[in-house]
């Protein structure tokens, strides 16, 4: 761990040092800002890595500390615990927490315009629509059960006719035929399945009625009031990082092989596949993180259909307007 | 007749037996490896989910440059936790023996710490602390109860005569502790450390899952889980196992060096003294205090940590969540339904695990070679992170009851086996010489002396098995079957339903405590009839 901390420090320092002349021009000391990612280091966060390494955050006067996520990290919890200033979440859990428990969250942006979560199956036993699921075994991560049930409901498929089992983010049972389909990031798993010598097909829950964002950018109400400048700076710098990335999605992942992606157990080819696949799900005419009124409306509708009391006031577009 | 028995040298010279045993063990390991290789090469198990050892090694070789930072991170968390947890455990054990009242007061806290399912604690720790701390805490908790119990067992099972000698020469309580009790407790403490070592590694890895750090074998495992490469998962599992196994081996070696001389040669004749029952009122007070203390501890700790109220549920907040709020009925309903699924599996799994451990412990007396060959397998199932093992088990066994049973048996079996085997091996030689002199075979010796003499250890291992069985069932539910408390816990985590997370944690602790008390009740009855004292 010592090694890891030192390395991370080193990278942050290096990035800060590279940005020093510009920071000096701004003439302000960098303010600490903690960012909690929603998963382990993979291509999902390329834009932030670029912004860190190229000193975009430092230009905004921010000293950003990056916390990796994982299956057990509940990003919203880190906001409540005060360990992070900003995090990425799935909108269904965030809004459920606001509505059911009065959690003081606001959604201020969306990384994915279309949720990359979908139903993945083998081409040899293809599942191309919700109807195909009847009589099959589907592995679902417990946190996504609501989303899946919503999709089934809007598609008019009887949930009791599908055998739903827990999914531990391991595609092996699918490849071996123990399950017929799994719910996972369509930007990622098909690659793994191809590597294992099989062919995958997939469809997005989004395209069958569950029209929600993913990796929604979330802060607390309090932070939105009192830390607005830094939040805006973070989002602006992050957008810059993402724009750099999508100029050519093949450029950046290999550069992080020995830094951000080191020791994750995943290959750079995998990250490249991911990075290319996510581009159409993220880009928006109004820029990365945009939340148009129509898509907010679509989110609210989809969530209301599953009994999550989403309201327009849970989304706050003012920071996006500030970035311009 | 008597001369004949004495003349025929029944006990085989020890050195020769040991040499043969070692060779036999090596041979058996070799056979196991070859079998595994064949099974893996021919993809006999679950269409290749069990890769051949050579494939695992090959993959390990390719990935090797990834490993060092992960291994060091895990070792750091596990070893700091191991040191802290065991230091506290031995200190607490000594305190409890010196002042039995403290032991009885801390009983509730001890059992709660022991019974707390790490999967419930890990997310709470991760939110509250940062960096290495959650890993250290979980590793330390993994060690505490086992070493504390072993310390108390060792200290309280001291031969009365040794204590009497120190007393007779004017030794005070401290001298008795230092000269007689600590020495006789050493083998027991060391065997505690032996089980604690893999537990520390397991605790650290579990915390790494939720820690959000960059390095650690648990972190590496998460990254690899999504890759569908069983050979790498096994490689990581084996690396974790190797760390745990080395720690286990180290303490076995130390134990063998130190305890050769201090094994009991004769049987203590006197029944251990009983310090109990000094009036009903006093007893009730103590019991009530020991029940109240963990709740108080929980409350004070949250207050001191300053964790936000939405995450940190205090006892009154939890009570409100379960009984007073408008959603209470739904909450209770969910909890009850989950409990009804978890409870029966726990009981069955525990029974099977214990029976297996007992059979093997007896086997270790009769056929040491076979058992020694089996030990590495047992250690692998013990230290191979369950999160890595479960997907492989699911491929082999499906998602029904059998997978729950396998996981539960594999987690309860090992500590129970070590404790029982230790009890069996500590039986005094003189006691064994009696039936032996009368020509009794090994089976008869077992029945007449070894098993009855090791009863305290059988009960102690049953008590150890209780919460582990529950943990095993919950992990299986969480990863494989999607039912019961384990699934409820995981789902509530995802929905930020902190009230339910705490409710599941508290219910599982209470469940363990009830089981535990039941075992203690039976234990006290049986042992007091035989004039033995329970191994605390």
mmCIF file of C-alpha atoms in Angstrom, chain B residues 118-410:
data_model
loop_
_atom_site.group_PDB
_atom_site.id
_atom_site.type_symbol
_atom_site.label_atom_id
_atom_site.label_comp_id
_atom_site.label_asym_id
_atom_site.label_seq_id
_atom_site.Cartn_x
_atom_site.Cartn_y
_atom_site.Cartn_z
ATOM 1 C CA UNK B 118 -17.574 -9.302 8.282
ATOM 2 C CA UNK B 119 -19.638 -8.747 5.149
ATOM 3 C CA UNK B 120 -22.036 -6.628 7.214
ATOM 4 C CA UNK B 121 -19.270 -4.754 8.973
ATOM 5 C CA UNK B 122 -17.104 -4.076 5.953
ATOM 6 C CA UNK B 123 -19.288 -1.458 4.240
ATOM 7 C CA UNK B 124 -19.816 0.347 7.537
ATOM 8 C CA UNK B 125 -16.070 0.375 8.269
ATOM 9 C CA UNK B 126 -15.268 1.566 4.780
ATOM 10 C CA UNK B 127 -17.577 4.557 5.093
ATOM 11 C CA UNK B 128 -16.288 5.457 8.535
ATOM 12 C CA UNK B 129 -12.535 5.000 8.100
ATOM 13 C CA UNK B 130 -10.201 5.440 5.199
ATOM 14 C CA UNK B 131 -7.067 3.916 3.731
ATOM 15 C CA UNK B 132 -5.623 0.888 5.454
ATOM 16 C CA UNK B 133 -7.728 1.177 8.624
ATOM 17 C CA UNK B 134 -10.767 -0.901 7.596
ATOM 18 C CA UNK B 135 -8.482 -3.741 6.493
ATOM 19 C CA UNK B 136 -6.560 -3.640 9.760
ATOM 20 C CA UNK B 137 -9.729 -3.582 11.851
ATOM 21 C CA UNK B 138 -11.323 -6.490 10.004
ATOM 22 C CA UNK B 139 -8.099 -8.506 10.183
ATOM 23 C CA UNK B 140 -7.802 -7.759 13.907
ATOM 24 C CA UNK B 141 -11.405 -8.762 14.579
ATOM 25 C CA UNK B 142 -10.763 -11.979 12.668
ATOM 26 C CA UNK B 143 -7.984 -12.817 15.135
ATOM 27 C CA UNK B 144 -9.372 -11.528 18.399
ATOM 28 C CA UNK B 145 -11.888 -14.099 19.525
ATOM 29 C CA UNK B 146 -9.940 -17.163 18.491
ATOM 30 C CA UNK B 147 -6.747 -16.131 20.253
ATOM 31 C CA UNK B 148 -8.638 -14.804 23.273
ATOM 32 C CA UNK B 149 -10.496 -18.121 23.637
ATOM 33 C CA UNK B 150 -7.291 -20.060 23.167
ATOM 34 C CA UNK B 151 -5.552 -17.964 25.826
ATOM 35 C CA UNK B 152 -8.346 -18.454 28.346
ATOM 36 C CA UNK B 153 -8.570 -22.168 27.536
ATOM 37 C CA UNK B 154 -4.854 -22.619 27.997
ATOM 38 C CA UNK B 155 -4.647 -20.610 31.191
ATOM 39 C CA UNK B 156 -7.652 -22.218 32.827
ATOM 40 C CA UNK B 157 -6.727 -25.785 31.892
ATOM 41 C CA UNK B 158 -3.445 -25.518 33.741
ATOM 42 C CA UNK B 159 -2.577 -28.526 35.852
ATOM 43 C CA UNK B 160 -3.663 -27.646 39.417
ATOM 44 C CA UNK B 161 -0.554 -29.256 40.819
ATOM 45 C CA UNK B 162 1.772 -26.887 38.995
ATOM 46 C CA UNK B 163 -0.163 -23.972 40.431
ATOM 47 C CA UNK B 164 -0.066 -25.532 43.881
ATOM 48 C CA UNK B 165 3.702 -25.857 43.716
ATOM 49 C CA UNK B 166 4.183 -22.190 42.852
ATOM 50 C CA UNK B 167 1.739 -21.276 45.624
ATOM 51 C CA UNK B 168 3.484 -23.536 48.109
ATOM 52 C CA UNK B 169 6.745 -21.720 47.467
ATOM 53 C CA UNK B 170 5.045 -18.427 48.228
ATOM 54 C CA UNK B 171 4.277 -17.369 44.672
ATOM 55 C CA UNK B 172 1.598 -14.706 44.361
ATOM 56 C CA UNK B 173 -1.107 -14.538 41.680
ATOM 57 C CA UNK B 174 1.310 -12.908 39.196
ATOM 58 C CA UNK B 175 3.975 -15.567 39.804
ATOM 59 C CA UNK B 176 1.408 -18.316 39.308
ATOM 60 C CA UNK B 177 0.425 -16.740 36.033
ATOM 61 C CA UNK B 178 3.956 -16.320 34.812
ATOM 62 C CA UNK B 179 5.536 -19.559 36.010
ATOM 63 C CA UNK B 180 2.696 -22.028 35.671
ATOM 64 C CA UNK B 181 -0.270 -20.787 33.697
ATOM 65 C CA UNK B 182 1.358 -18.916 30.822
ATOM 66 C CA UNK B 183 3.725 -21.797 30.231
ATOM 67 C CA UNK B 184 1.032 -24.375 30.113
ATOM 68 C CA UNK B 185 -1.131 -22.082 27.986
ATOM 69 C CA UNK B 186 1.554 -21.642 25.351
ATOM 70 C CA UNK B 187 0.533 -24.576 23.126
ATOM 71 C CA UNK B 188 -3.059 -23.451 23.231
ATOM 72 C CA UNK B 189 -2.186 -19.822 22.447
ATOM 73 C CA UNK B 190 0.045 -20.901 19.594
ATOM 74 C CA UNK B 191 -2.675 -23.041 18.077
ATOM 75 C CA UNK B 192 -4.957 -20.025 18.382
ATOM 76 C CA UNK B 193 -2.440 -17.882 16.493
ATOM 77 C CA UNK B 194 -2.230 -20.607 13.900
ATOM 78 C CA UNK B 195 -5.936 -20.281 13.043
ATOM 79 C CA UNK B 196 -5.863 -16.532 13.507
ATOM 80 C CA UNK B 197 -3.238 -16.113 10.787
ATOM 81 C CA UNK B 198 -5.399 -17.221 7.835
ATOM 82 C CA UNK B 199 -8.299 -15.314 9.392
ATOM 83 C CA UNK B 200 -6.296 -12.099 9.344
ATOM 84 C CA UNK B 201 -5.532 -12.567 5.661
ATOM 85 C CA UNK B 202 -9.189 -13.282 4.963
ATOM 86 C CA UNK B 203 -10.304 -10.235 6.947
ATOM 87 C CA UNK B 204 -7.907 -7.948 5.111
ATOM 88 C CA UNK B 205 -9.020 -9.262 1.726
ATOM 89 C CA UNK B 206 -12.698 -8.879 2.603
ATOM 90 C CA UNK B 207 -12.119 -5.254 3.565
ATOM 91 C CA UNK B 208 -10.167 -4.687 0.362
ATOM 92 C CA UNK B 209 -13.292 -5.518 -1.569
ATOM 93 C CA UNK B 210 -15.010 -2.458 -0.283
ATOM 94 C CA UNK B 211 -11.985 -0.362 0.497
ATOM 95 C CA UNK B 212 -11.724 1.370 -2.826
ATOM 96 C CA UNK B 213 -7.928 1.155 -2.653
ATOM 97 C CA UNK B 214 -5.769 0.504 -5.660
ATOM 98 C CA UNK B 215 -3.782 -2.453 -4.359
ATOM 99 C CA UNK B 216 -4.403 -5.652 -2.448
ATOM 100 C CA UNK B 217 -5.224 -9.180 -3.573
ATOM 101 C CA UNK B 218 -8.917 -8.463 -2.977
ATOM 102 C CA UNK B 219 -8.738 -5.476 -5.299
ATOM 103 C CA UNK B 220 -6.933 -7.557 -7.896
ATOM 104 C CA UNK B 221 -9.576 -10.244 -7.582
ATOM 105 C CA UNK B 222 -12.380 -7.771 -8.289
ATOM 106 C CA UNK B 223 -10.623 -6.596 -11.416
ATOM 107 C CA UNK B 224 -10.105 -10.163 -12.561
ATOM 108 C CA UNK B 225 -13.552 -11.441 -11.660
ATOM 109 C CA UNK B 226 -15.062 -9.793 -14.714
ATOM 110 C CA UNK B 227 -12.557 -11.372 -17.066
ATOM 111 C CA UNK B 228 -13.874 -14.914 -17.066
ATOM 112 C CA UNK B 229 -10.447 -16.457 -16.522
ATOM 113 C CA UNK B 230 -10.673 -19.150 -13.863
ATOM 114 C CA UNK B 231 -6.920 -19.796 -14.010
ATOM 115 C CA UNK B 232 -6.186 -16.265 -12.846
ATOM 116 C CA UNK B 233 -8.817 -16.399 -10.073
ATOM 117 C CA UNK B 234 -7.200 -19.598 -8.852
ATOM 118 C CA UNK B 235 -3.790 -17.945 -9.089
ATOM 119 C CA UNK B 236 -4.903 -15.072 -6.873
ATOM 120 C CA UNK B 237 -6.597 -17.510 -4.522
ATOM 121 C CA UNK B 238 -3.417 -19.548 -4.316
ATOM 122 C CA UNK B 239 -1.339 -16.437 -3.619
ATOM 123 C CA UNK B 240 -3.679 -15.586 -0.740
ATOM 124 C CA UNK B 241 -3.538 -19.188 0.404
ATOM 125 C CA UNK B 242 0.231 -19.184 0.248
ATOM 126 C CA UNK B 243 0.440 -16.128 2.491
ATOM 127 C CA UNK B 244 -1.997 -17.671 4.957
ATOM 128 C CA UNK B 245 -0.318 -21.044 4.691
ATOM 129 C CA UNK B 246 3.133 -19.597 5.386
ATOM 130 C CA UNK B 247 1.787 -17.829 8.450
ATOM 131 C CA UNK B 248 0.076 -21.040 9.539
ATOM 132 C CA UNK B 249 3.271 -23.017 8.963
ATOM 133 C CA UNK B 250 5.375 -20.516 10.858
ATOM 134 C CA UNK B 251 3.249 -20.845 13.973
ATOM 135 C CA UNK B 252 3.061 -24.629 13.621
ATOM 136 C CA UNK B 253 6.849 -24.687 13.556
ATOM 137 C CA UNK B 254 7.124 -22.451 16.607
ATOM 138 C CA UNK B 255 4.514 -24.574 18.354
ATOM 139 C CA UNK B 256 6.361 -27.796 17.567
ATOM 140 C CA UNK B 257 9.616 -26.315 18.878
ATOM 141 C CA UNK B 258 8.167 -24.939 22.081
ATOM 142 C CA UNK B 259 5.537 -27.423 23.123
ATOM 143 C CA UNK B 260 7.412 -30.666 22.711
ATOM 144 C CA UNK B 261 8.592 -30.294 26.287
ATOM 145 C CA UNK B 262 5.451 -28.984 27.872
ATOM 146 C CA UNK B 263 2.972 -31.663 26.878
ATOM 147 C CA UNK B 264 1.129 -33.086 29.841
ATOM 148 C CA UNK B 265 2.807 -36.250 31.035
ATOM 149 C CA UNK B 266 0.310 -37.195 33.731
ATOM 150 C CA UNK B 267 -3.344 -36.495 34.353
ATOM 151 C CA UNK B 268 -4.440 -33.840 36.813
ATOM 152 C CA UNK B 269 -6.609 -35.667 39.285
ATOM 153 C CA UNK B 270 -8.471 -32.806 40.918
ATOM 154 C CA UNK B 271 -11.553 -31.264 39.391
ATOM 155 C CA UNK B 272 -10.994 -27.620 38.541
ATOM 156 C CA UNK B 273 -12.408 -25.229 41.088
ATOM 157 C CA UNK B 274 -15.710 -23.574 40.377
ATOM 158 C CA UNK B 275 -16.139 -19.922 41.186
ATOM 159 C CA UNK B 276 -19.830 -19.361 40.550
ATOM 160 C CA UNK B 277 -23.220 -18.701 42.031
ATOM 161 C CA UNK B 278 -22.785 -16.173 44.794
ATOM 162 C CA UNK B 279 -26.395 -15.255 45.043
ATOM 163 C CA UNK B 280 -29.157 -14.922 42.528
ATOM 164 C CA UNK B 281 -29.273 -11.117 42.469
ATOM 165 C CA UNK B 282 -25.569 -10.752 41.773
ATOM 166 C CA UNK B 283 -25.734 -13.358 39.009
ATOM 167 C CA UNK B 284 -28.652 -11.647 37.338
ATOM 168 C CA UNK B 285 -26.880 -8.292 37.511
ATOM 169 C CA UNK B 286 -23.797 -9.700 35.835
ATOM 170 C CA UNK B 287 -25.763 -11.350 33.076
ATOM 171 C CA UNK B 288 -27.786 -8.212 32.428
ATOM 172 C CA UNK B 289 -24.654 -6.057 32.379
ATOM 173 C CA UNK B 290 -22.945 -8.383 29.934
ATOM 174 C CA UNK B 291 -25.975 -8.132 27.634
ATOM 175 C CA UNK B 292 -26.188 -4.353 27.950
ATOM 176 C CA UNK B 293 -22.476 -3.678 27.450
ATOM 177 C CA UNK B 294 -22.249 -4.436 23.720
ATOM 178 C CA UNK B 295 -25.194 -2.144 23.042
ATOM 179 C CA UNK B 296 -23.594 0.586 25.137
ATOM 180 C CA UNK B 297 -20.284 0.000 23.376
ATOM 181 C CA UNK B 298 -21.966 0.256 19.977
ATOM 182 C CA UNK B 299 -23.698 3.483 20.975
ATOM 183 C CA UNK B 300 -20.632 5.148 22.486
ATOM 184 C CA UNK B 301 -18.435 4.164 19.564
ATOM 185 C CA UNK B 302 -20.790 5.757 17.031
ATOM 186 C CA UNK B 303 -21.044 8.848 19.178
ATOM 187 C CA UNK B 304 -17.265 9.097 19.490
ATOM 188 C CA UNK B 305 -16.713 8.539 15.776
ATOM 189 C CA UNK B 306 -19.193 11.244 14.860
ATOM 190 C CA UNK B 307 -20.555 9.171 11.967
ATOM 191 C CA UNK B 308 -23.574 10.882 10.371
ATOM 192 C CA UNK B 309 -26.899 9.646 11.733
ATOM 193 C CA UNK B 310 -28.168 8.503 8.351
ATOM 194 C CA UNK B 311 -25.400 5.890 8.109
ATOM 195 C CA UNK B 312 -24.800 5.144 11.758
ATOM 196 C CA UNK B 313 -27.854 3.644 13.395
ATOM 197 C CA UNK B 314 -27.750 3.764 17.187
ATOM 198 C CA UNK B 315 -29.760 1.206 19.181
ATOM 199 C CA UNK B 316 -32.749 3.569 19.594
ATOM 200 C CA UNK B 317 -32.625 4.519 15.906
ATOM 201 C CA UNK B 318 -32.669 0.864 14.946
ATOM 202 C CA UNK B 319 -35.560 0.232 17.308
ATOM 203 C CA UNK B 320 -37.462 3.021 15.634
ATOM 204 C CA UNK B 321 -36.660 1.628 12.191
ATOM 205 C CA UNK B 322 -37.952 -1.806 13.125
ATOM 206 C CA UNK B 323 -40.907 -1.004 15.348
ATOM 207 C CA UNK B 324 -42.051 2.631 15.340
ATOM 208 C CA UNK B 325 -41.747 4.060 11.854
ATOM 209 C CA UNK B 326 -44.552 3.777 9.246
ATOM 210 C CA UNK B 327 -42.433 1.341 7.187
ATOM 211 C CA UNK B 328 -41.709 -0.882 10.179
ATOM 212 C CA UNK B 329 -44.178 -3.566 9.171
ATOM 213 C CA UNK B 330 -42.587 -3.901 5.709
ATOM 214 C CA UNK B 331 -39.103 -3.859 7.197
ATOM 215 C CA UNK B 332 -39.919 -6.534 9.756
ATOM 216 C CA UNK B 333 -41.662 -8.624 7.111
ATOM 217 C CA UNK B 334 -38.597 -8.580 4.858
ATOM 218 C CA UNK B 335 -36.361 -9.474 7.774
ATOM 219 C CA UNK B 336 -38.553 -12.360 8.917
ATOM 220 C CA UNK B 337 -38.826 -13.815 5.418
ATOM 221 C CA UNK B 338 -35.052 -13.705 5.004
ATOM 222 C CA UNK B 339 -34.509 -15.251 8.410
ATOM 223 C CA UNK B 340 -36.805 -18.153 7.595
ATOM 224 C CA UNK B 341 -34.624 -18.951 4.592
ATOM 225 C CA UNK B 342 -31.295 -18.589 6.366
ATOM 226 C CA UNK B 343 -31.926 -20.358 9.655
ATOM 227 C CA UNK B 344 -32.484 -23.978 8.551
ATOM 228 C CA UNK B 345 -29.482 -23.949 6.228
ATOM 229 C CA UNK B 346 -27.262 -22.629 9.018
ATOM 230 C CA UNK B 347 -28.205 -25.428 11.376
ATOM 231 C CA UNK B 348 -27.739 -28.164 8.801
ATOM 232 C CA UNK B 349 -24.466 -26.718 7.516
ATOM 233 C CA UNK B 350 -23.055 -26.439 11.003
ATOM 234 C CA UNK B 351 -23.989 -29.999 11.909
ATOM 235 C CA UNK B 352 -22.384 -31.420 8.778
ATOM 236 C CA UNK B 353 -19.253 -29.265 9.144
ATOM 237 C CA UNK B 354 -18.744 -30.329 12.751
ATOM 238 C CA UNK B 355 -19.345 -33.979 12.043
ATOM 239 C CA UNK B 356 -16.801 -33.852 9.265
ATOM 240 C CA UNK B 357 -14.263 -32.050 11.464
ATOM 241 C CA UNK B 358 -14.726 -34.586 14.237
ATOM 242 C CA UNK B 359 -14.344 -37.521 11.886
ATOM 243 C CA UNK B 360 -11.181 -36.034 10.470
ATOM 244 C CA UNK B 361 -9.764 -35.139 13.877
ATOM 245 C CA UNK B 362 -10.181 -38.767 14.929
ATOM 246 C CA UNK B 363 -8.701 -39.780 11.611
ATOM 247 C CA UNK B 364 -5.689 -37.617 12.396
ATOM 248 C CA UNK B 365 -5.004 -39.801 15.438
ATOM 249 C CA UNK B 366 -5.504 -43.074 13.599
ATOM 250 C CA UNK B 367 -4.124 -42.200 10.156
ATOM 251 C CA UNK B 368 -1.953 -39.107 10.467
ATOM 252 C CA UNK B 369 -0.565 -39.482 6.942
ATOM 253 C CA UNK B 370 -3.902 -39.241 5.172
ATOM 254 C CA UNK B 371 -4.915 -36.246 7.202
ATOM 255 C CA UNK B 372 -1.627 -34.473 6.584
ATOM 256 C CA UNK B 373 -2.157 -34.955 2.868
ATOM 257 C CA UNK B 374 -5.626 -33.540 3.206
ATOM 258 C CA UNK B 375 -4.495 -30.470 5.148
ATOM 259 C CA UNK B 376 -3.368 -28.370 2.174
ATOM 260 C CA UNK B 377 -6.761 -28.907 0.558
ATOM 261 C CA UNK B 378 -8.470 -27.836 3.757
ATOM 262 C CA UNK B 379 -6.263 -24.794 4.029
ATOM 263 C CA UNK B 380 -7.023 -23.826 0.437
ATOM 264 C CA UNK B 381 -10.774 -23.978 0.982
ATOM 265 C CA UNK B 382 -10.232 -21.930 4.112
ATOM 266 C CA UNK B 383 -8.096 -19.122 2.764
ATOM 267 C CA UNK B 384 -9.112 -19.073 -0.858
ATOM 268 C CA UNK B 385 -11.286 -15.976 -0.754
ATOM 269 C CA UNK B 386 -14.860 -17.239 -0.747
ATOM 270 C CA UNK B 387 -15.794 -14.574 -3.218
ATOM 271 C CA UNK B 388 -13.449 -16.210 -5.717
ATOM 272 C CA UNK B 389 -14.370 -19.734 -4.763
ATOM 273 C CA UNK B 390 -18.131 -19.277 -4.850
ATOM 274 C CA UNK B 391 -18.465 -18.632 -8.589
ATOM 275 C CA UNK B 392 -16.443 -21.790 -9.226
ATOM 276 C CA UNK B 393 -18.579 -23.755 -6.777
ATOM 277 C CA UNK B 394 -21.710 -22.452 -8.469
ATOM 278 C CA UNK B 395 -20.458 -23.797 -11.794
ATOM 279 C CA UNK B 396 -19.948 -27.209 -10.231
ATOM 280 C CA UNK B 397 -22.956 -27.400 -7.928
ATOM 281 C CA UNK B 398 -25.548 -25.030 -9.297
ATOM 282 C CA UNK B 399 -27.421 -22.537 -7.163
ATOM 283 C CA UNK B 400 -29.459 -24.828 -4.961
ATOM 284 C CA UNK B 401 -29.065 -25.926 -1.363
ATOM 285 C CA UNK B 402 -25.974 -27.991 -2.039
ATOM 286 C CA UNK B 403 -23.851 -24.939 -2.817
ATOM 287 C CA UNK B 404 -24.881 -23.292 0.461
ATOM 288 C CA UNK B 405 -24.066 -26.478 2.290
ATOM 289 C CA UNK B 406 -20.632 -26.833 0.706
ATOM 290 C CA UNK B 407 -19.635 -23.276 1.479
ATOM 291 C CA UNK B 408 -20.905 -23.502 5.029
ATOM 292 C CA UNK B 409 -19.158 -26.767 5.681
ATOM 293 C CA UNK B 410 -15.915 -25.487 4.213
#
